[in-house]
Coordinates of N, CA, C and O in Angstrom, one line a residue:
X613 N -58.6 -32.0 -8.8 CA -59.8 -31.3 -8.4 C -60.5 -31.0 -9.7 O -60.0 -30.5 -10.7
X614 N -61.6 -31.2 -9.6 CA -62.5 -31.3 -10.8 C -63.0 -29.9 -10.9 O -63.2 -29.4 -9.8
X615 N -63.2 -29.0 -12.2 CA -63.1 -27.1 -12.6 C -64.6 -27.3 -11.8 O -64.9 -26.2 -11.3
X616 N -65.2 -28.0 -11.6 CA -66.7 -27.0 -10.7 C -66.6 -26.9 -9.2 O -67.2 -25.9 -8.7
X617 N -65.9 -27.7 -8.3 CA -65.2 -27.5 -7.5 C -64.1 -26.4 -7.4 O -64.4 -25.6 -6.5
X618 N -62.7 -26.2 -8.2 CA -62.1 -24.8 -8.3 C -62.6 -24.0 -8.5 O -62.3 -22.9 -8.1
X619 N -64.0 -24.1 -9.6 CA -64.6 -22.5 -9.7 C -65.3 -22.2 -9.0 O -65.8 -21.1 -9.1
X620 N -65.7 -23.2 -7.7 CA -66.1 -22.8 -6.6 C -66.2 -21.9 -5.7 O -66.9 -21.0 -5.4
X621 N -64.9 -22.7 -5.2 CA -63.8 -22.2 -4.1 C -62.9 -20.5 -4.7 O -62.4 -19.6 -4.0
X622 N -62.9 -20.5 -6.3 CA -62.0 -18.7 -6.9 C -63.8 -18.5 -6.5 O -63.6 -17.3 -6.3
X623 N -64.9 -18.6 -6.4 CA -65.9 -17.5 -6.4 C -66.4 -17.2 -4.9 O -67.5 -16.7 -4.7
X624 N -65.5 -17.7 -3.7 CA -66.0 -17.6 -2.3 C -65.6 -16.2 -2.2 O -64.8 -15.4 -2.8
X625 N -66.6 -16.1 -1.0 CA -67.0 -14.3 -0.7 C -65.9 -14.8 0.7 O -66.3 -15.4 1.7
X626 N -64.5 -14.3 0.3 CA -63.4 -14.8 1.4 C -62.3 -13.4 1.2 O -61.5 -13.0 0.3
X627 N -62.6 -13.2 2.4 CA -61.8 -11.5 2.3 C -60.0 -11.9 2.6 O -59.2 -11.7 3.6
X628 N -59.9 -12.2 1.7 CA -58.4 -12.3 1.5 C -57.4 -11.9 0.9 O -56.5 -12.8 1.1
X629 N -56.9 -11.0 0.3 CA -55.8 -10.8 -0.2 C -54.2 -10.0 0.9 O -54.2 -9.8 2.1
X630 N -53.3 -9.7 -0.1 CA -52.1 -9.3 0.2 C -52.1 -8.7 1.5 O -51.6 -9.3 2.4
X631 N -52.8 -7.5 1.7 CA -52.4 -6.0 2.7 C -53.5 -6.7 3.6 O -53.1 -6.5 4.7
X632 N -54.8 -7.5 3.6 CA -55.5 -8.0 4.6 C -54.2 -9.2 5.5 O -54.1 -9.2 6.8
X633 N -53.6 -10.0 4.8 CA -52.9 -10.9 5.1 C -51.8 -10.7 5.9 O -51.4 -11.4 6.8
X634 N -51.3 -9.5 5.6 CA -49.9 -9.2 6.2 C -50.4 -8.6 7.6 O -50.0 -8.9 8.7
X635 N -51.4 -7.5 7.3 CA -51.9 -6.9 8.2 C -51.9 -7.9 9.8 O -51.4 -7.9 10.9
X636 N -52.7 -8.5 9.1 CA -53.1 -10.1 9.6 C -51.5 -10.8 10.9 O -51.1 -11.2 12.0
X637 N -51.1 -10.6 9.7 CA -50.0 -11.6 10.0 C -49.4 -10.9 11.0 O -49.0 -11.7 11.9
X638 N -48.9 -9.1 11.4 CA -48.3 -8.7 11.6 C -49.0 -8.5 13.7 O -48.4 -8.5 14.8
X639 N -50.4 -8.2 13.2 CA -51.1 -8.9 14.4 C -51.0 -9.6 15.2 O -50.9 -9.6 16.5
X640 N -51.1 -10.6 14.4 CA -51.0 -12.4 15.8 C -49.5 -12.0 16.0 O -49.2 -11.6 17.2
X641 N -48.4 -12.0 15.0 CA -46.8 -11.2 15.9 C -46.4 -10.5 16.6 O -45.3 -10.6 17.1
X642 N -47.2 -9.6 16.6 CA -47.4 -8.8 18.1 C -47.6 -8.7 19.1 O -46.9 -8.4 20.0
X643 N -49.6 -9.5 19.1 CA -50.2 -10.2 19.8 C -49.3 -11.7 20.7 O -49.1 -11.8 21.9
X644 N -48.8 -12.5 19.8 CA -48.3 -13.5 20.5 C -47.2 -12.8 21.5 O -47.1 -13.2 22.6
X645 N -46.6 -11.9 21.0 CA -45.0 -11.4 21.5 C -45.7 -10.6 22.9 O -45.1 -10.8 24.0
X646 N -46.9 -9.8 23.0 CA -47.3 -9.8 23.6 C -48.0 -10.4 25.1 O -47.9 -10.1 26.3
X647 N -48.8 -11.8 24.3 CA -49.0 -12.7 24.9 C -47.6 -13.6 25.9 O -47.8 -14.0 27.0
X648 N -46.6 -13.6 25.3 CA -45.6 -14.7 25.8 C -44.6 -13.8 26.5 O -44.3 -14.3 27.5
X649 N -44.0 -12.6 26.0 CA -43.1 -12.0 27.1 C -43.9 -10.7 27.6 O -43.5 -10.3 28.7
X650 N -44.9 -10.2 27.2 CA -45.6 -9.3 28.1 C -45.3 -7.8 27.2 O -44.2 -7.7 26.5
X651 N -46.0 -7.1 27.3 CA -46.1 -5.8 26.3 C -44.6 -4.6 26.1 O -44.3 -4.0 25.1
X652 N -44.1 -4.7 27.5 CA -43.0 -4.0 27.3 C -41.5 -4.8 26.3 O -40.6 -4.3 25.7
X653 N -41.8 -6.1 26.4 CA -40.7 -6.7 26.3 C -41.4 -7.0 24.1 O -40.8 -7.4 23.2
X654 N -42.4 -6.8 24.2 CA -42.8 -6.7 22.6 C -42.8 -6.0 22.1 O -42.6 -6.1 20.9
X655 N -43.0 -4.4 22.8 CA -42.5 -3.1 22.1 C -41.2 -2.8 22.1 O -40.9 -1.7 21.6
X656 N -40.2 -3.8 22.7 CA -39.2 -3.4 22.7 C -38.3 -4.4 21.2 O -37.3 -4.0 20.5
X657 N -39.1 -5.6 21.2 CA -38.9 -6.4 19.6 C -39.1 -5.3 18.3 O -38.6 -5.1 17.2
X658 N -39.8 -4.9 18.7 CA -41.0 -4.5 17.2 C -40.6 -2.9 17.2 O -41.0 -2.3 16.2
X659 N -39.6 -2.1 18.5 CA -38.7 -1.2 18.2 C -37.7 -1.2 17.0 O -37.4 -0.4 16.2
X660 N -37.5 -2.6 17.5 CA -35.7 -2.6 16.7 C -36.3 -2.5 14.8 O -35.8 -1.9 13.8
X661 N -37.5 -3.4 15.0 CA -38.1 -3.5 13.5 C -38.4 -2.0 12.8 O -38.2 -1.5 11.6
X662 N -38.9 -1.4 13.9 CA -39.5 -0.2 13.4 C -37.8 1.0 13.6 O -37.8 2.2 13.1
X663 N -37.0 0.7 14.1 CA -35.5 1.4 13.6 C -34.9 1.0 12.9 O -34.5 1.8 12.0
X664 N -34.5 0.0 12.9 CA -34.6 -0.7 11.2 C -34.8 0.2 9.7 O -33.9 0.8 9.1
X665 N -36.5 -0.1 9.3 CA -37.4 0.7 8.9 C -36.7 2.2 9.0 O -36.1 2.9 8.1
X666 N -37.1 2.6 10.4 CA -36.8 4.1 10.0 C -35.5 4.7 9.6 O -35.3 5.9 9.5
X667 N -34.7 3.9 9.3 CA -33.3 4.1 9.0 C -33.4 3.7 7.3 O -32.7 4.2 6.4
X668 N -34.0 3.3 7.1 CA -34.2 3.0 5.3 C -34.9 3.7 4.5 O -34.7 3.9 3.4
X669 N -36.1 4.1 5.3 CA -36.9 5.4 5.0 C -36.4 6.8 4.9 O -36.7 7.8 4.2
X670 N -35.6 6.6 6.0 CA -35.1 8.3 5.8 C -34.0 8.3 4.7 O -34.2 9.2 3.9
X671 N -32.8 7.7 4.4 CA -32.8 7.3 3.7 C -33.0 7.3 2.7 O -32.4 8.0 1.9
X672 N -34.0 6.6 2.3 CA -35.0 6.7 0.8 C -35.4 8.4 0.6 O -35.0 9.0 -0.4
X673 N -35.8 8.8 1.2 CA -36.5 10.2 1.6 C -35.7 10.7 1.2 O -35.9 10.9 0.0
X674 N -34.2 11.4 1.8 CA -33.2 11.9 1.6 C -32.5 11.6 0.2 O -31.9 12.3 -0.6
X675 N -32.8 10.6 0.3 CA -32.3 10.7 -1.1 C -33.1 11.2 -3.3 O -32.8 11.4 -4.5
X676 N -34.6 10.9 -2.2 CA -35.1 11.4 -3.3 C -35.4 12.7 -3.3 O -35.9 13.3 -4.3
X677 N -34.9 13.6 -1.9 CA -34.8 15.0 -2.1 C -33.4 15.3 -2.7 O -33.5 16.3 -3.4
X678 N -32.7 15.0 -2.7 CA -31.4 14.6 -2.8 C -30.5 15.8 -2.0 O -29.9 16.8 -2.5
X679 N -30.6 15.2 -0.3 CA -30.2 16.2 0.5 C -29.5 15.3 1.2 O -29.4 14.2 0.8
X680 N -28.9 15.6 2.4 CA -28.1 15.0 3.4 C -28.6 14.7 4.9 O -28.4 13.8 5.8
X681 N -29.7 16.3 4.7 CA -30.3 16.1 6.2 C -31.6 16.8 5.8 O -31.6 17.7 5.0
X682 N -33.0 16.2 6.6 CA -33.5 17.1 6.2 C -34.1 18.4 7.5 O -33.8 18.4 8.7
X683 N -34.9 19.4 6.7 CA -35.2 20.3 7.8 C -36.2 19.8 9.0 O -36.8 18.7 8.9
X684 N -36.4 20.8 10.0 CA -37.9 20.2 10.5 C -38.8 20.7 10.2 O -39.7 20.6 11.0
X685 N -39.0 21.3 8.8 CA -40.3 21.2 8.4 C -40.1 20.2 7.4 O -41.2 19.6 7.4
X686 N -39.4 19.7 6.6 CA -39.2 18.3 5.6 C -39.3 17.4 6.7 O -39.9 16.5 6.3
X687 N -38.9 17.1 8.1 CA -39.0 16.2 8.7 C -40.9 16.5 8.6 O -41.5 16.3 7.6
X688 N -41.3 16.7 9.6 CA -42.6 16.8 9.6 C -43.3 16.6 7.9 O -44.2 15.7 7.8
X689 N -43.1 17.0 7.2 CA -43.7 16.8 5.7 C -43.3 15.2 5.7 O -44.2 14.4 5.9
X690 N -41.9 14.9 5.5 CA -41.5 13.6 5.2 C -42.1 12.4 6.1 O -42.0 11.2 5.7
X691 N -42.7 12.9 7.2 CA -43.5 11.7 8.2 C -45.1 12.1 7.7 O -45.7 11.1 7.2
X692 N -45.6 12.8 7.7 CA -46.7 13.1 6.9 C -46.9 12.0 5.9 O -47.6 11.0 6.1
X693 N -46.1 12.3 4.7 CA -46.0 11.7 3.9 C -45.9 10.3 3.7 O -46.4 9.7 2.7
X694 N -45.1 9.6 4.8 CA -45.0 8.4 4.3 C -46.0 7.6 5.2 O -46.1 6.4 5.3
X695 N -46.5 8.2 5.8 CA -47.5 7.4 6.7 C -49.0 7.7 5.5 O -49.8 6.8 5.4
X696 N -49.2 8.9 4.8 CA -50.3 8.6 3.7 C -49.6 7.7 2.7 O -50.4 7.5 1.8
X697 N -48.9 7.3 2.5 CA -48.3 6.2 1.1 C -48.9 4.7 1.8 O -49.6 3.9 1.2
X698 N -48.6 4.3 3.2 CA -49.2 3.2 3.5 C -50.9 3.3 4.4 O -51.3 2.4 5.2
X699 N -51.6 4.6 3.9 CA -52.8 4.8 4.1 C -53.2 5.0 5.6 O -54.3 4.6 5.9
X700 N -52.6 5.6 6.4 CA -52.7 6.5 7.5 C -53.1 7.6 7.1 O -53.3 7.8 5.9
X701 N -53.4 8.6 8.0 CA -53.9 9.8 7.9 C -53.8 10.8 9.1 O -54.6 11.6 9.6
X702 N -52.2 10.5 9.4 CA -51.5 12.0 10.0 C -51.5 13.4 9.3 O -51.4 13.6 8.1
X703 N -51.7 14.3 10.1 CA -51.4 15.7 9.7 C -50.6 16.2 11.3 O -50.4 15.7 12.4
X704 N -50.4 17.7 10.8 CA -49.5 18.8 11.6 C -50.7 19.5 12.4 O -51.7 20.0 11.9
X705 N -50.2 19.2 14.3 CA -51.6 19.9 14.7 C -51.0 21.3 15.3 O -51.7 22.3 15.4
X706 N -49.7 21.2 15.5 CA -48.5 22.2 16.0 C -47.4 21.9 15.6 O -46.9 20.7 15.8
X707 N -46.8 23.0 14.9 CA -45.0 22.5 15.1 C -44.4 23.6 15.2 O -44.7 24.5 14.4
X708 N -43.3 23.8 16.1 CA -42.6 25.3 16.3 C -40.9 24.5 16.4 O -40.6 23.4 16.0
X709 N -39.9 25.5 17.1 CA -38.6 24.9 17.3 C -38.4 23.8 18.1 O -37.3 23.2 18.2
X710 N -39.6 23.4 19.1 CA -39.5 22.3 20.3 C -40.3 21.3 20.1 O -40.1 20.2 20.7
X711 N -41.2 21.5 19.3 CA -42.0 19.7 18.8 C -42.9 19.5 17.8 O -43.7 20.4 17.8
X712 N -43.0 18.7 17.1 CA -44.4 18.4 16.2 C -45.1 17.8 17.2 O -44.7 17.4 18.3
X713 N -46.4 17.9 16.6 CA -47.8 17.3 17.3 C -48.6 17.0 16.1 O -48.9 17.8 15.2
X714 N -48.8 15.4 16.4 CA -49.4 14.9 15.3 C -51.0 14.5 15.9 O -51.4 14.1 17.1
X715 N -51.7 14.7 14.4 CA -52.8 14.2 14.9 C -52.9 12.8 13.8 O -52.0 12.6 12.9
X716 N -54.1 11.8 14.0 CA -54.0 10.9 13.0 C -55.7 10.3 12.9 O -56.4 10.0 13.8
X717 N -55.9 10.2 11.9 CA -57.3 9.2 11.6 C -57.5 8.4 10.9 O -58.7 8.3 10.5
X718 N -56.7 7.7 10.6 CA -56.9 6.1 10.5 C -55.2 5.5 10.5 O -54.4 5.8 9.6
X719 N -55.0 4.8 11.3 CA -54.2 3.5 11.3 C -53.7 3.0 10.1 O -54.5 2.6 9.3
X720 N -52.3 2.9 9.7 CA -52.3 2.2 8.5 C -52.5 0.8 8.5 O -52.4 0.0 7.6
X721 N -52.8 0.8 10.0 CA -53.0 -1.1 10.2 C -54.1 -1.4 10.2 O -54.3 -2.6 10.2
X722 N -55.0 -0.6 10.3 CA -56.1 -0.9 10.1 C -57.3 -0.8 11.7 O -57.2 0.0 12.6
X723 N -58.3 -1.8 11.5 CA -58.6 -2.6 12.8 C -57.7 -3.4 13.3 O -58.1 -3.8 14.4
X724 N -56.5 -3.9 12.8 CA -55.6 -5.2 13.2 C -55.0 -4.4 14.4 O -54.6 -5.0 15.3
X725 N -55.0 -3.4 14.3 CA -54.0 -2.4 15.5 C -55.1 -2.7 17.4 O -54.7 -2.6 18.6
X726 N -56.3 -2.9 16.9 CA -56.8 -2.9 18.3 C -56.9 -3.6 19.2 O -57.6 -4.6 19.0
X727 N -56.4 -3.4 20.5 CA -55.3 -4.4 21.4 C -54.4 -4.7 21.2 O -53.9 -5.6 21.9
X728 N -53.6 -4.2 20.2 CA -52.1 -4.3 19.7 C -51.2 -3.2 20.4 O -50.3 -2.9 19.6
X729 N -51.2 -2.5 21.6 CA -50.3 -1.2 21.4 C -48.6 -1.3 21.4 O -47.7 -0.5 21.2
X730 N -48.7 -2.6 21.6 CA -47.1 -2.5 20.8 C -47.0 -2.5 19.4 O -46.1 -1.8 19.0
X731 N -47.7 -3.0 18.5 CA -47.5 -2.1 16.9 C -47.0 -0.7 16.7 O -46.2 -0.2 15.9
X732 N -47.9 0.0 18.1 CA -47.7 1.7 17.9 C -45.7 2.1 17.9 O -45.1 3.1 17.4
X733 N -45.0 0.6 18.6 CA -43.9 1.3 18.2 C -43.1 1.3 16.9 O -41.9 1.4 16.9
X734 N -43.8 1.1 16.1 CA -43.3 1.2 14.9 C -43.1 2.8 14.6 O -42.0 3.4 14.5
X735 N -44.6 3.1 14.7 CA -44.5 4.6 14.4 C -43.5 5.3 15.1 O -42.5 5.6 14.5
X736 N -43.8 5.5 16.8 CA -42.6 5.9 17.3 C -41.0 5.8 16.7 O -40.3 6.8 16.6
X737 N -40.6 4.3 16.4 CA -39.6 3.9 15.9 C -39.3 4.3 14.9 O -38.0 4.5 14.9
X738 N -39.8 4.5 13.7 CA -39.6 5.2 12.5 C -40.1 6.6 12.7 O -39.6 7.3 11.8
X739 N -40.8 7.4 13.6 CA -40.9 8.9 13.8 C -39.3 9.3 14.2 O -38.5 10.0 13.6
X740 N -39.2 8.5 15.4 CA -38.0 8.7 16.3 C -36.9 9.0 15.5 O -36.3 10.0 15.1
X741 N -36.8 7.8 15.4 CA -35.4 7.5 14.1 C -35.3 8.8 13.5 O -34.8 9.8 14.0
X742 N -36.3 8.5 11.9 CA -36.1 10.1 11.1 C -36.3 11.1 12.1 O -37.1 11.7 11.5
X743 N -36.2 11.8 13.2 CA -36.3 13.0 13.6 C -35.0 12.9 14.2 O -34.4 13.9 14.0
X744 N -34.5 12.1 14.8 CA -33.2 12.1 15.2 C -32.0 12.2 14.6 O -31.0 12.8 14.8
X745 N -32.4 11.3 13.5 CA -31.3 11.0 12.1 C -30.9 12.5 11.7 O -29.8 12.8 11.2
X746 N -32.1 13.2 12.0 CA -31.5 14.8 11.0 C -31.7 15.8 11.9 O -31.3 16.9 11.5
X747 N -32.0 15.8 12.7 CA -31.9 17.1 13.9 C -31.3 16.9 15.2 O -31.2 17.6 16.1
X748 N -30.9 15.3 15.1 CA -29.8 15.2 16.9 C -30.5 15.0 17.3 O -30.3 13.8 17.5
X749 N -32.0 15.2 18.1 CA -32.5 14.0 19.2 C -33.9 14.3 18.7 O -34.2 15.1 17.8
X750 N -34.6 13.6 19.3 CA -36.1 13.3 19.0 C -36.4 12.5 20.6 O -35.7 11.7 21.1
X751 N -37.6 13.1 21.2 CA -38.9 12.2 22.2 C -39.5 12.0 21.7 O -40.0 12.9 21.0
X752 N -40.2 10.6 21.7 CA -41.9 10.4 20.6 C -42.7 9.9 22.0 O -42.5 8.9 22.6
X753 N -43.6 10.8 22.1 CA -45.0 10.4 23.2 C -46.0 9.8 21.8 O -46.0 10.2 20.7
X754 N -46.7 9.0 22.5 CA -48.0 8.3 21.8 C -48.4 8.6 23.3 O -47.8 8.3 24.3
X755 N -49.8 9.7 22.9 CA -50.5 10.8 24.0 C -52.2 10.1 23.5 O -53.2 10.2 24.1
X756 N -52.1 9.4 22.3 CA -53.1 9.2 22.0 C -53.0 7.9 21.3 O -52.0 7.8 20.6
X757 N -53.9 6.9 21.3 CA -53.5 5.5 19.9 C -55.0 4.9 19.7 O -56.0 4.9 20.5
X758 N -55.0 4.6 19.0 CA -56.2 3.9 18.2 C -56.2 2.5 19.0 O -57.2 2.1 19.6
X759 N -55.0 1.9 18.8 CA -54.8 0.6 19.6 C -55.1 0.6 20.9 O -55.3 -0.5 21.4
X760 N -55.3 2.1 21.7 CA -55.9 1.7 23.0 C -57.2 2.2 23.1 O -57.7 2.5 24.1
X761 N -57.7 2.3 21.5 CA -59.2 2.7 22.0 C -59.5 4.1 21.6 O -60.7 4.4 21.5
X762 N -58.6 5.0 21.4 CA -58.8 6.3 21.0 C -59.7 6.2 19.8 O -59.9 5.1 19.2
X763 N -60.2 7.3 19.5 CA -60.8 8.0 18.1 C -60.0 7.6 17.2 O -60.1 6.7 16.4
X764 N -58.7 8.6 17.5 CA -57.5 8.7 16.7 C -56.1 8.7 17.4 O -56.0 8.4 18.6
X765 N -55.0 9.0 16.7 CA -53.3 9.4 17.7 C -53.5 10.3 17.7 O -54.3 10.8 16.9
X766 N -52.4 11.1 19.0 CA -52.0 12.2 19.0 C -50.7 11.1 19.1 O -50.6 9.9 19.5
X767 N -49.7 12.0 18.5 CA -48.3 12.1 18.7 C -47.1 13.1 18.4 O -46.8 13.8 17.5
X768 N -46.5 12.9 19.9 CA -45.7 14.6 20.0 C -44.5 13.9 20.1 O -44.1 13.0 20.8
X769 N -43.8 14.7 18.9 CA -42.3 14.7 18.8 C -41.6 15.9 19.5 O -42.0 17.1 19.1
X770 N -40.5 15.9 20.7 CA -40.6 16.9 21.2 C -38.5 16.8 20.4 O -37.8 15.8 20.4
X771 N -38.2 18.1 20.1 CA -36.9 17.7 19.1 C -35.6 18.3 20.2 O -34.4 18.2 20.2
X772 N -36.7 19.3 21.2 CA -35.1 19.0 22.0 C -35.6 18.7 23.5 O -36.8 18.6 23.8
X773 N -34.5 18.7 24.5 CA -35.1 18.4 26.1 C -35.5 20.0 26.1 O -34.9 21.0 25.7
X774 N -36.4 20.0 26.6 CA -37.4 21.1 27.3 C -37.8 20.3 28.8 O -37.8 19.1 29.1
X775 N -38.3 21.2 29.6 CA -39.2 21.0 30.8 C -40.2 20.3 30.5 O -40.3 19.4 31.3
X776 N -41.3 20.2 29.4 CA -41.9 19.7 28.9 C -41.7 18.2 28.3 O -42.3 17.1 28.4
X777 N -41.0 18.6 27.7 CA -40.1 17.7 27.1 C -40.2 16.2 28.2 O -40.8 15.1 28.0
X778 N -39.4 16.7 29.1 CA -38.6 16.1 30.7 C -39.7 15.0 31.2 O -39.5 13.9 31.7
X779 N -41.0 15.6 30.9 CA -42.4 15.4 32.2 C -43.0 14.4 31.1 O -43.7 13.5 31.4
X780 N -42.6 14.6 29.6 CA -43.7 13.3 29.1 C -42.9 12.4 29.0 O -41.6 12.3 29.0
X781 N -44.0 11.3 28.9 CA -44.0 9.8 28.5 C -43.2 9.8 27.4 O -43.2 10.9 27.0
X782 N -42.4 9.2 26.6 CA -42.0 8.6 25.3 C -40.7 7.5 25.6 O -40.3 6.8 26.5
X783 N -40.3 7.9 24.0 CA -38.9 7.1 24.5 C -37.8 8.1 23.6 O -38.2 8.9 22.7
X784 N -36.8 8.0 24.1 CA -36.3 9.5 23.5 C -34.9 8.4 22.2 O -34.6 7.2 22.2
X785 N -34.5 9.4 21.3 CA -33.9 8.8 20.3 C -32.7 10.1 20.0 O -32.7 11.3 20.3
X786 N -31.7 9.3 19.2 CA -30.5 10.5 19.1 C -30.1 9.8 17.9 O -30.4 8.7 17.6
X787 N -29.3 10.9 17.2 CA -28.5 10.9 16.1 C -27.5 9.6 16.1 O -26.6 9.7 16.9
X788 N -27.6 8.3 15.4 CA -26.4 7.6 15.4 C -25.5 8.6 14.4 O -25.6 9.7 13.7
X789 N -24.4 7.4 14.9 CA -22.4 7.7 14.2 C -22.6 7.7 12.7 O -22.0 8.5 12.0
X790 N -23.7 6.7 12.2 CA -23.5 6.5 10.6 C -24.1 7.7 10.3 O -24.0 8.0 9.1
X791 N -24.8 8.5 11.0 CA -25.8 9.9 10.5 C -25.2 11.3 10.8 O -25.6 12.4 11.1
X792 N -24.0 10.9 10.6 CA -23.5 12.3 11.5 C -22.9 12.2 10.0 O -22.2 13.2 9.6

């Protein structure tokens, strides 16, 4: 290839790099999984990914507090937290002895999230996880998602069975053997 042709092609106005790409990538794998076994059967792929994940994260977490378990207010901080490291924008809209309630304004996935709402169980998945991992059980409702069009999420972590608890939507999560 001759350098006025390469210096061509390095000076195209072509939105490409790393976190566009994956983003990218992480889309059509949804979307396809979506497309080919149908939405429940993709959120239930892209679960295991996102428990996975949330099992290495807390993890990581715990260990850079250098605790064993953490509280439910370090839980709530600790989810805070690692959803602004990959550029989300959760905060605390309630939290008492029976649930957080999250609010969120922007996606760390971006636009790639819209028509995706199986991505959303990542979050669930790694919410779930860490809340379960250190307090025994966790419900995660997505009450709100970007992916189906919202503003923003709402998401309620409800940390024990309540009545309330009982009547929402989520998927509920418990303490494994290796976390005890």
């Amino acid at each position: 290839m001759n350098n006025s042709l390469k210096h061509s092609i390095d000076a195209l106005n072509v939105s490409l790099e790393r976190d566009v790409f994956l983003r990218t990538l992480i889309r059509e794998l949804s979307g396809t999984l979506q497309d080919v076994v149908g939405l429940e059967e993709a959120s239930g792929f892209i679960s295991v990914v996102g428990e996975r994940m949330g099992r290495q994260l807390n993890q990581d977490y715990k260990s850079a507090l250098v605790v064993s378990h953490l509280s439910p207010q370090q839980v709530a901080d600790v989810l805070v937290d690692l959803k602004r490291r990959i550029q989300g924008d959760f905060y605390v809209i309630e939290q008492n002895d029976e649930k957080i309630v999250f609010g969120n304004r922007v996606c760390p996935f971006g636009e790639k999230v819209l028509d995706r709402p199986a991505m959303c169980m990542m979050t669930s998945n790694v919410f779930g996880t860490i809340a379960a991992d250190n307090l025994g059980y966790a419900k995660v409702e997505l009450q709100e998602t970007i992916a189906e069009g919202a503003a923003g999420c709402k998401v309620v972590i409800y940390l024990k069975p309540t009545v309330e608890s009982e009547d929402a939507e989520g998927r509920e999560y418990f303490r494994g053997l290796e976390a005890v």
